[in-house]
């Protein structure tokens, strides 16, 4: 599908559907999904800035390859398929069809968004160092007291996710503080809670089963050794404006 094929229905959704059978929120949602496609017309699996083996022994090359090239790629593929179906449903004025696609769009769109951020969260073990000063340290100290308490509280919340989901550190634009939160499945943090995502930990079993079997606490504890805190701090500074 070309970029023109997606963007034109998006504009049509914003103008035509608003005055047709769709309620305003559904019309707005359809237009937003369609216009989210990049200039090439389709979402693509992002390249990693490091080798699959770069995170060993915390995360094995086997896990990274499966997680990135198989699992994340599936979310991207299914998101593009869902957008093509949404394009057709909007063009046909098929209200029922548009509504039926919302679950697939949320799940696969969230999976693509969450994983793209997740890869940026990570770096080689020797490059992972929590800052001794600056915006991130100040925010962690203000909310949790210190890094160790943040890690303890954030880890406990993340380990406690029932079934599959994500643990997050996010920025609350209303209070100006960071918060720990969880989301089920692939629900995006900002759309679900209003928090701006800073750091996400994937606790779907495909993220750690090869290396840790079903012992989620060991995985969550270990992943802090490969967190790219520079990227986390950059997101925080951007969110603070």
PDB file of C-alpha atoms in Angstrom:
ATOM      1  CA  UNK A   1       0.000   0.000   0.000  1.00  0.00           C
ATOM      2  CA  UNK A   2       1.369   3.422  -0.899  1.00  0.00           C
ATOM      3  CA  UNK A   3       1.455   6.398   1.441  1.00  0.00           C
ATOM      4  CA  UNK A   4      -1.224   8.040  -0.697  1.00  0.00           C
ATOM      5  CA  UNK A   5      -3.588   5.115  -0.172  1.00  0.00           C
ATOM      6  CA  UNK A   6      -3.406   5.550   3.612  1.00  0.00           C
ATOM      7  CA  UNK A   7      -3.284   9.312   3.955  1.00  0.00           C
ATOM      8  CA  UNK A   8      -6.156  10.061   1.576  1.00  0.00           C
ATOM      9  CA  UNK A   9      -8.650   7.905   3.545  1.00  0.00           C
ATOM     10  CA  UNK A  10      -7.349   9.485   6.733  1.00  0.00           C
ATOM     11  CA  UNK A  11      -8.333  12.898   5.457  1.00  0.00           C
ATOM     12  CA  UNK A  12     -11.614  11.484   4.258  1.00  0.00           C
ATOM     13  CA  UNK A  13     -12.174   9.998   7.710  1.00  0.00           C
ATOM     14  CA  UNK A  14     -11.576  13.347   9.346  1.00  0.00           C
ATOM     15  CA  UNK A  15     -13.968  15.196   7.033  1.00  0.00           C
ATOM     16  CA  UNK A  16     -16.606  12.786   5.790  1.00  0.00           C
ATOM     17  CA  UNK A  17     -16.981  10.295   8.621  1.00  0.00           C
ATOM     18  CA  UNK A  18     -17.363  13.064  11.176  1.00  0.00           C
ATOM     19  CA  UNK A  19     -20.664  14.021   9.629  1.00  0.00           C
ATOM     20  CA  UNK A  20     -21.833  10.498   8.853  1.00  0.00           C
ATOM     21  CA  UNK A  21     -22.799   7.531  10.977  1.00  0.00           C
ATOM     22  CA  UNK A  22     -19.711   7.480  13.212  1.00  0.00           C
ATOM     23  CA  UNK A  23     -19.627   9.164  16.578  1.00  0.00           C
ATOM     24  CA  UNK A  24     -16.902  11.848  16.854  1.00  0.00           C
ATOM     25  CA  UNK A  25     -14.572   9.741  18.994  1.00  0.00           C
ATOM     26  CA  UNK A  26     -14.607   6.813  16.563  1.00  0.00           C
ATOM     27  CA  UNK A  27     -14.080   9.137  13.614  1.00  0.00           C
ATOM     28  CA  UNK A  28     -11.153  10.758  15.392  1.00  0.00           C
ATOM     29  CA  UNK A  29      -9.672   7.358  16.258  1.00  0.00           C
ATOM     30  CA  UNK A  30      -9.923   6.080  12.682  1.00  0.00           C
ATOM     31  CA  UNK A  31      -8.284   9.212  11.285  1.00  0.00           C
ATOM     32  CA  UNK A  32      -5.491   9.050  13.872  1.00  0.00           C
ATOM     33  CA  UNK A  33      -4.677   5.408  13.134  1.00  0.00           C
ATOM     34  CA  UNK A  34      -4.590   5.967   9.380  1.00  0.00           C
ATOM     35  CA  UNK A  35      -2.512   9.120   9.556  1.00  0.00           C
ATOM     36  CA  UNK A  36      -0.002   7.438  11.911  1.00  0.00           C
ATOM     37  CA  UNK A  37       1.568   5.498   9.049  1.00  0.00           C
ATOM     38  CA  UNK A  38       5.060   6.776   8.150  1.00  0.00           C
ATOM     39  CA  UNK A  39       5.843   8.439   4.848  1.00  0.00           C
ATOM     40  CA  UNK A  40       6.470   5.083   3.169  1.00  0.00           C
ATOM     41  CA  UNK A  41       2.866   4.098   3.826  1.00  0.00           C
ATOM     42  CA  UNK A  42       3.600   1.182   6.152  1.00  0.00           C
ATOM     43  CA  UNK A  43       5.137   0.680   9.567  1.00  0.00           C
ATOM     44  CA  UNK A  44       8.458  -1.174   9.531  1.00  0.00           C
ATOM     45  CA  UNK A  45      10.489  -3.197  12.002  1.00  0.00           C
ATOM     46  CA  UNK A  46      13.133  -0.824  13.403  1.00  0.00           C
ATOM     47  CA  UNK A  47      16.810  -1.703  13.200  1.00  0.00           C
ATOM     48  CA  UNK A  48      18.636  -2.147  16.495  1.00  0.00           C
ATOM     49  CA  UNK A  49      21.577   0.064  17.393  1.00  0.00           C
ATOM     50  CA  UNK A  50      23.439  -2.949  18.807  1.00  0.00           C
ATOM     51  CA  UNK A  51      24.097  -6.578  17.947  1.00  0.00           C
ATOM     52  CA  UNK A  52      21.777  -9.350  19.138  1.00  0.00           C
ATOM     53  CA  UNK A  53      24.593 -10.637  21.371  1.00  0.00           C
ATOM     54  CA  UNK A  54      25.382  -7.238  22.893  1.00  0.00           C
ATOM     55  CA  UNK A  55      23.180  -7.755  25.959  1.00  0.00           C
ATOM     56  CA  UNK A  56      24.588 -11.130  26.997  1.00  0.00           C
ATOM     57  CA  UNK A  57      24.598 -12.648  29.548  1.00  0.00           C
ATOM     58  CA  UNK A  58      21.555 -10.711  30.759  1.00  0.00           C
ATOM     59  CA  UNK A  59      19.600 -11.356  27.557  1.00  0.00           C
ATOM     60  CA  UNK A  60      20.894 -13.970  25.143  1.00  0.00           C
ATOM     61  CA  UNK A  61      21.364 -13.470  21.416  1.00  0.00           C
ATOM     62  CA  UNK A  62      18.792 -16.219  20.854  1.00  0.00           C
ATOM     63  CA  UNK A  63      16.165 -14.367  22.886  1.00  0.00           C
ATOM     64  CA  UNK A  64      16.956 -11.061  21.199  1.00  0.00           C
ATOM     65  CA  UNK A  65      16.710 -12.506  17.715  1.00  0.00           C
ATOM     66  CA  UNK A  66      13.407 -14.250  18.443  1.00  0.00           C
ATOM     67  CA  UNK A  67      11.971 -11.259  20.261  1.00  0.00           C
ATOM     68  CA  UNK A  68      12.953  -8.702  17.648  1.00  0.00           C
ATOM     69  CA  UNK A  69      12.792 -10.525  14.309  1.00  0.00           C
ATOM     70  CA  UNK A  70       9.801 -12.758  15.118  1.00  0.00           C
ATOM     71  CA  UNK A  71       7.601 -11.299  17.869  1.00  0.00           C
ATOM     72  CA  UNK A  72       8.020  -7.596  17.169  1.00  0.00           C
ATOM     73  CA  UNK A  73       7.893  -8.211  13.444  1.00  0.00           C
ATOM     74  CA  UNK A  74       4.546  -9.982  13.881  1.00  0.00           C
ATOM     75  CA  UNK A  75       3.077  -6.914  15.584  1.00  0.00           C
ATOM     76  CA  UNK A  76       4.302  -4.741  12.707  1.00  0.00           C
ATOM     77  CA  UNK A  77       2.883  -7.080  10.078  1.00  0.00           C
ATOM     78  CA  UNK A  78      -0.489  -7.356  11.782  1.00  0.00           C
ATOM     79  CA  UNK A  79      -0.652  -3.598  12.374  1.00  0.00           C
ATOM     80  CA  UNK A  80      -0.183  -2.948   8.668  1.00  0.00           C
ATOM     81  CA  UNK A  81      -2.842  -5.523   7.787  1.00  0.00           C
ATOM     82  CA  UNK A  82      -5.243  -3.924  10.274  1.00  0.00           C
ATOM     83  CA  UNK A  83      -4.590  -0.469   8.818  1.00  0.00           C
ATOM     84  CA  UNK A  84      -5.343  -1.740   5.315  1.00  0.00           C
ATOM     85  CA  UNK A  85      -8.631  -3.148   6.576  1.00  0.00           C
ATOM     86  CA  UNK A  86      -9.396   0.111   8.378  1.00  0.00           C
ATOM     87  CA  UNK A  87      -8.678   2.060   5.214  1.00  0.00           C
ATOM     88  CA  UNK A  88     -11.172  -0.102   3.327  1.00  0.00           C
ATOM     89  CA  UNK A  89     -13.794   0.133   6.087  1.00  0.00           C
ATOM     90  CA  UNK A  90     -13.542   3.929   6.252  1.00  0.00           C
ATOM     91  CA  UNK A  91     -13.747   4.202   2.466  1.00  0.00           C
ATOM     92  CA  UNK A  92     -16.894   2.064   2.497  1.00  0.00           C
ATOM     93  CA  UNK A  93     -18.418   3.841   5.486  1.00  0.00           C
ATOM     94  CA  UNK A  94     -18.536   0.461   7.251  1.00  0.00           C
ATOM     95  CA  UNK A  95     -19.140   1.468  10.873  1.00  0.00           C
ATOM     96  CA  UNK A  96     -19.281  -2.124  12.133  1.00  0.00           C
ATOM     97  CA  UNK A  97     -16.025  -2.948  10.359  1.00  0.00           C
ATOM     98  CA  UNK A  98     -14.260   0.062  11.862  1.00  0.00           C
ATOM     99  CA  UNK A  99     -15.418  -0.850  15.359  1.00  0.00           C
ATOM    100  CA  UNK A 100     -14.391  -4.490  14.962  1.00  0.00           C
ATOM    101  CA  UNK A 101     -10.803  -3.454  14.139  1.00  0.00           C
ATOM    102  CA  UNK A 102     -10.221  -1.391  17.281  1.00  0.00           C
ATOM    103  CA  UNK A 103      -8.937  -4.340  19.325  1.00  0.00           C
ATOM    104  CA  UNK A 104      -6.421  -5.456  16.692  1.00  0.00           C
ATOM    105  CA  UNK A 105      -5.212  -1.894  16.165  1.00  0.00           C
ATOM    106  CA  UNK A 106      -4.722  -1.319  19.885  1.00  0.00           C
ATOM    107  CA  UNK A 107      -2.954  -4.644  20.420  1.00  0.00           C
ATOM    108  CA  UNK A 108      -0.655  -4.592  17.412  1.00  0.00           C
ATOM    109  CA  UNK A 109      -0.130  -0.830  17.439  1.00  0.00           C
ATOM    110  CA  UNK A 110       0.707  -1.010  21.130  1.00  0.00           C
ATOM    111  CA  UNK A 111       3.029  -3.957  20.536  1.00  0.00           C
ATOM    112  CA  UNK A 112       4.924  -2.024  17.878  1.00  0.00           C
ATOM    113  CA  UNK A 113       5.091   1.153  19.969  1.00  0.00           C
ATOM    114  CA  UNK A 114       6.098  -0.618  23.191  1.00  0.00           C
ATOM    115  CA  UNK A 115       8.802  -2.736  21.598  1.00  0.00           C
ATOM    116  CA  UNK A 116      10.296   0.171  19.655  1.00  0.00           C
ATOM    117  CA  UNK A 117      10.756   1.995  22.951  1.00  0.00           C
ATOM    118  CA  UNK A 118      11.977  -1.191  24.664  1.00  0.00           C
ATOM    119  CA  UNK A 119      14.909  -1.681  22.257  1.00  0.00           C
ATOM    120  CA  UNK A 120      15.932   1.936  22.819  1.00  0.00           C
ATOM    121  CA  UNK A 121      15.824   1.270  26.580  1.00  0.00           C
ATOM    122  CA  UNK A 122      18.644  -1.264  26.339  1.00  0.00           C
ATOM    123  CA  UNK A 123      22.401  -1.142  25.917  1.00  0.00           C
ATOM    124  CA  UNK A 124      25.454  -3.299  26.553  1.00  0.00           C
ATOM    125  CA  UNK A 125      26.080  -4.069  30.206  1.00  0.00           C
ATOM    126  CA  UNK A 126      29.251  -1.999  30.348  1.00  0.00           C
ATOM    127  CA  UNK A 127      27.393   1.066  29.068  1.00  0.00           C
ATOM    128  CA  UNK A 128      24.566   0.956  31.611  1.00  0.00           C
ATOM    129  CA  UNK A 129      25.144   3.406  34.413  1.00  0.00           C
ATOM    130  CA  UNK A 130      22.572   5.334  36.411  1.00  0.00           C
ATOM    131  CA  UNK A 131      23.559   9.026  36.542  1.00  0.00           C
ATOM    132  CA  UNK A 132      25.005  10.507  39.709  1.00  0.00           C
ATOM    133  CA  UNK A 133      23.433  13.887  38.994  1.00  0.00           C
ATOM    134  CA  UNK A 134      20.963  15.513  36.629  1.00  0.00           C
ATOM    135  CA  UNK A 135      17.258  15.435  35.820  1.00  0.00           C
ATOM    136  CA  UNK A 136      16.759  11.670  36.136  1.00  0.00           C
ATOM    137  CA  UNK A 137      18.518  11.329  39.481  1.00  0.00           C
ATOM    138  CA  UNK A 138      16.634  14.339  40.822  1.00  0.00           C
ATOM    139  CA  UNK A 139      13.296  12.915  39.708  1.00  0.00           C
ATOM    140  CA  UNK A 140      14.030   9.459  41.148  1.00  0.00           C
ATOM    141  CA  UNK A 141      15.187  10.899  44.464  1.00  0.00           C
ATOM    142  CA  UNK A 142      12.165  13.186  44.704  1.00  0.00           C
ATOM    143  CA  UNK A 143       9.681  10.370  44.074  1.00  0.00           C
ATOM    144  CA  UNK A 144      11.352   7.305  45.598  1.00  0.00           C
ATOM    145  CA  UNK A 145      14.145   8.593  47.806  1.00  0.00           C
ATOM    146  CA  UNK A 146      16.986   6.894  45.944  1.00  0.00           C
ATOM    147  CA  UNK A 147      17.790   4.542  43.073  1.00  0.00           C
ATOM    148  CA  UNK A 148      17.685   1.342  45.155  1.00  0.00           C
ATOM    149  CA  UNK A 149      14.195   2.109  46.459  1.00  0.00           C
ATOM    150  CA  UNK A 150      13.003   2.923  42.950  1.00  0.00           C
ATOM    151  CA  UNK A 151      14.410  -0.348  41.645  1.00  0.00           C
ATOM    152  CA  UNK A 152      12.797  -2.295  44.492  1.00  0.00           C
ATOM    153  CA  UNK A 153       9.355  -0.698  44.099  1.00  0.00           C
ATOM    154  CA  UNK A 154       9.386  -0.712  40.294  1.00  0.00           C
ATOM    155  CA  UNK A 155      10.572  -4.323  40.175  1.00  0.00           C
ATOM    156  CA  UNK A 156       7.919  -5.529  42.629  1.00  0.00           C
ATOM    157  CA  UNK A 157       5.180  -3.864  40.597  1.00  0.00           C
ATOM    158  CA  UNK A 158       6.523  -5.293  37.331  1.00  0.00           C
ATOM    159  CA  UNK A 159       6.994  -8.822  38.680  1.00  0.00           C
ATOM    160  CA  UNK A 160       3.422  -8.708  39.955  1.00  0.00           C
ATOM    161  CA  UNK A 161       1.859  -8.202  36.517  1.00  0.00           C
ATOM    162  CA  UNK A 162      -0.750 -10.928  36.119  1.00  0.00           C
ATOM    163  CA  UNK A 163      -0.305 -12.851  32.900  1.00  0.00           C
ATOM    164  CA  UNK A 164       1.367 -10.805  30.173  1.00  0.00           C
ATOM    165  CA  UNK A 165       2.108  -7.101  30.179  1.00  0.00           C
ATOM    166  CA  UNK A 166       4.601  -4.365  30.919  1.00  0.00           C
ATOM    167  CA  UNK A 167       6.087  -2.524  33.861  1.00  0.00           C
ATOM    168  CA  UNK A 168       6.718   1.173  33.299  1.00  0.00           C
ATOM    169  CA  UNK A 169       8.374   4.241  34.682  1.00  0.00           C
ATOM    170  CA  UNK A 170       6.429   7.194  33.363  1.00  0.00           C
ATOM    171  CA  UNK A 171       6.291  10.946  33.762  1.00  0.00           C
ATOM    172  CA  UNK A 172       3.133  12.573  35.107  1.00  0.00           C
ATOM    173  CA  UNK A 173       2.791  15.929  33.366  1.00  0.00           C
ATOM    174  CA  UNK A 174       0.174  17.066  35.894  1.00  0.00           C
ATOM    175  CA  UNK A 175       2.291  16.517  39.002  1.00  0.00           C
ATOM    176  CA  UNK A 176       5.741  16.867  37.432  1.00  0.00           C
ATOM    177  CA  UNK A 177       6.899  13.577  38.973  1.00  0.00           C
ATOM    178  CA  UNK A 178       7.799  10.110  37.767  1.00  0.00           C
ATOM    179  CA  UNK A 179       5.622   7.121  38.640  1.00  0.00           C
ATOM    180  CA  UNK A 180       5.772   3.345  38.368  1.00  0.00           C
ATOM    181  CA  UNK A 181       2.836   1.703  36.621  1.00  0.00           C
ATOM    182  CA  UNK A 182       1.825  -1.462  34.799  1.00  0.00           C
ATOM    183  CA  UNK A 183      -0.224  -2.154  31.696  1.00  0.00           C
ATOM    184  CA  UNK A 184      -1.794  -5.414  30.583  1.00  0.00           C
ATOM    185  CA  UNK A 185      -0.987  -7.111  27.292  1.00  0.00           C
ATOM    186  CA  UNK A 186       0.309  -4.509  24.808  1.00  0.00           C
ATOM    187  CA  UNK A 187      -1.726  -1.560  26.097  1.00  0.00           C
ATOM    188  CA  UNK A 188       0.356   1.612  25.536  1.00  0.00           C
ATOM    189  CA  UNK A 189       1.224   3.499  28.707  1.00  0.00           C
ATOM    190  CA  UNK A 190       0.243   7.021  27.654  1.00  0.00           C
ATOM    191  CA  UNK A 191      -3.052   6.012  26.070  1.00  0.00           C
ATOM    192  CA  UNK A 192      -3.909   3.893  29.115  1.00  0.00           C
ATOM    193  CA  UNK A 193      -2.712   6.035  32.030  1.00  0.00           C
ATOM    194  CA  UNK A 194      -1.753   9.443  30.640  1.00  0.00           C
ATOM    195  CA  UNK A 195       1.854   8.932  31.771  1.00  0.00           C
ATOM    196  CA  UNK A 196       4.647   9.677  29.307  1.00  0.00           C
ATOM    197  CA  UNK A 197       6.723   6.473  28.937  1.00  0.00           C
ATOM    198  CA  UNK A 198      10.321   6.688  30.112  1.00  0.00           C
ATOM    199  CA  UNK A 199      11.335   3.057  30.720  1.00  0.00           C
ATOM    200  CA  UNK A 200       9.411  -0.120  29.927  1.00  0.00           C
ATOM    201  CA  UNK A 201      10.112  -3.708  30.960  1.00  0.00           C
ATOM    202  CA  UNK A 202       8.469  -6.366  28.836  1.00  0.00           C
ATOM    203  CA  UNK A 203       7.223  -9.228  31.033  1.00  0.00           C
ATOM    204  CA  UNK A 204       5.611 -11.325  28.353  1.00  0.00           C
ATOM    205  CA  UNK A 205       7.293 -14.737  28.697  1.00  0.00           C
ATOM    206  CA  UNK A 206       8.723 -14.532  25.187  1.00  0.00           C
ATOM    207  CA  UNK A 207      10.980 -11.752  26.513  1.00  0.00           C
ATOM    208  CA  UNK A 208      12.759 -14.009  29.000  1.00  0.00           C
ATOM    209  CA  UNK A 209      11.693 -17.677  28.903  1.00  0.00           C
ATOM    210  CA  UNK A 210      14.721 -18.950  26.932  1.00  0.00           C
ATOM    211  CA  UNK A 211      17.092 -17.439  29.501  1.00  0.00           C
ATOM    212  CA  UNK A 212      15.130 -17.531  32.772  1.00  0.00           C
ATOM    213  CA  UNK A 213      12.362 -20.064  32.137  1.00  0.00           C
ATOM    214  CA  UNK A 214       9.379 -18.973  34.224  1.00  0.00           C
ATOM    215  CA  UNK A 215      11.411 -17.195  36.913  1.00  0.00           C
ATOM    216  CA  UNK A 216      10.304 -13.651  36.139  1.00  0.00           C
ATOM    217  CA  UNK A 217      11.917 -12.059  39.237  1.00  0.00           C
ATOM    218  CA  UNK A 218      15.406 -13.091  38.092  1.00  0.00           C
ATOM    219  CA  UNK A 219      14.832 -11.534  34.672  1.00  0.00           C
ATOM    220  CA  UNK A 220      13.435  -8.284  36.049  1.00  0.00           C
ATOM    221  CA  UNK A 221      16.285  -7.953  38.532  1.00  0.00           C
ATOM    222  CA  UNK A 222      18.904  -8.627  35.844  1.00  0.00           C
ATOM    223  CA  UNK A 223      17.544  -6.293  33.185  1.00  0.00           C
ATOM    224  CA  UNK A 224      18.554  -3.250  35.226  1.00  0.00           C
ATOM    225  CA  UNK A 225      22.160  -4.098  34.278  1.00  0.00           C
ATOM    226  CA  UNK A 226      21.437  -3.333  30.598  1.00  0.00           C
ATOM    227  CA  UNK A 227      19.148  -0.301  30.869  1.00  0.00           C
ATOM    228  CA  UNK A 228      20.170   2.650  28.735  1.00  0.00           C
ATOM    229  CA  UNK A 229      19.741   5.341  31.377  1.00  0.00           C
ATOM    230  CA  UNK A 230      20.901   8.046  28.973  1.00  0.00           C
ATOM    231  CA  UNK A 231      17.887   7.301  26.757  1.00  0.00           C
ATOM    232  CA  UNK A 232      15.598   7.268  29.792  1.00  0.00           C
ATOM    233  CA  UNK A 233      16.888  10.656  30.918  1.00  0.00           C
ATOM    234  CA  UNK A 234      16.491  12.120  27.428  1.00  0.00           C
ATOM    235  CA  UNK A 235      12.820  11.095  27.422  1.00  0.00           C
ATOM    236  CA  UNK A 236      12.369  12.640  30.843  1.00  0.00           C
ATOM    237  CA  UNK A 237      13.915  15.946  29.832  1.00  0.00           C
ATOM    238  CA  UNK A 238      11.765  16.046  26.689  1.00  0.00           C
ATOM    239  CA  UNK A 239       8.639  15.278  28.721  1.00  0.00           C
ATOM    240  CA  UNK A 240       9.466  18.005  31.222  1.00  0.00           C
ATOM    241  CA  UNK A 241       9.608  20.475  28.363  1.00  0.00           C
TER     242      UNK A 241
END
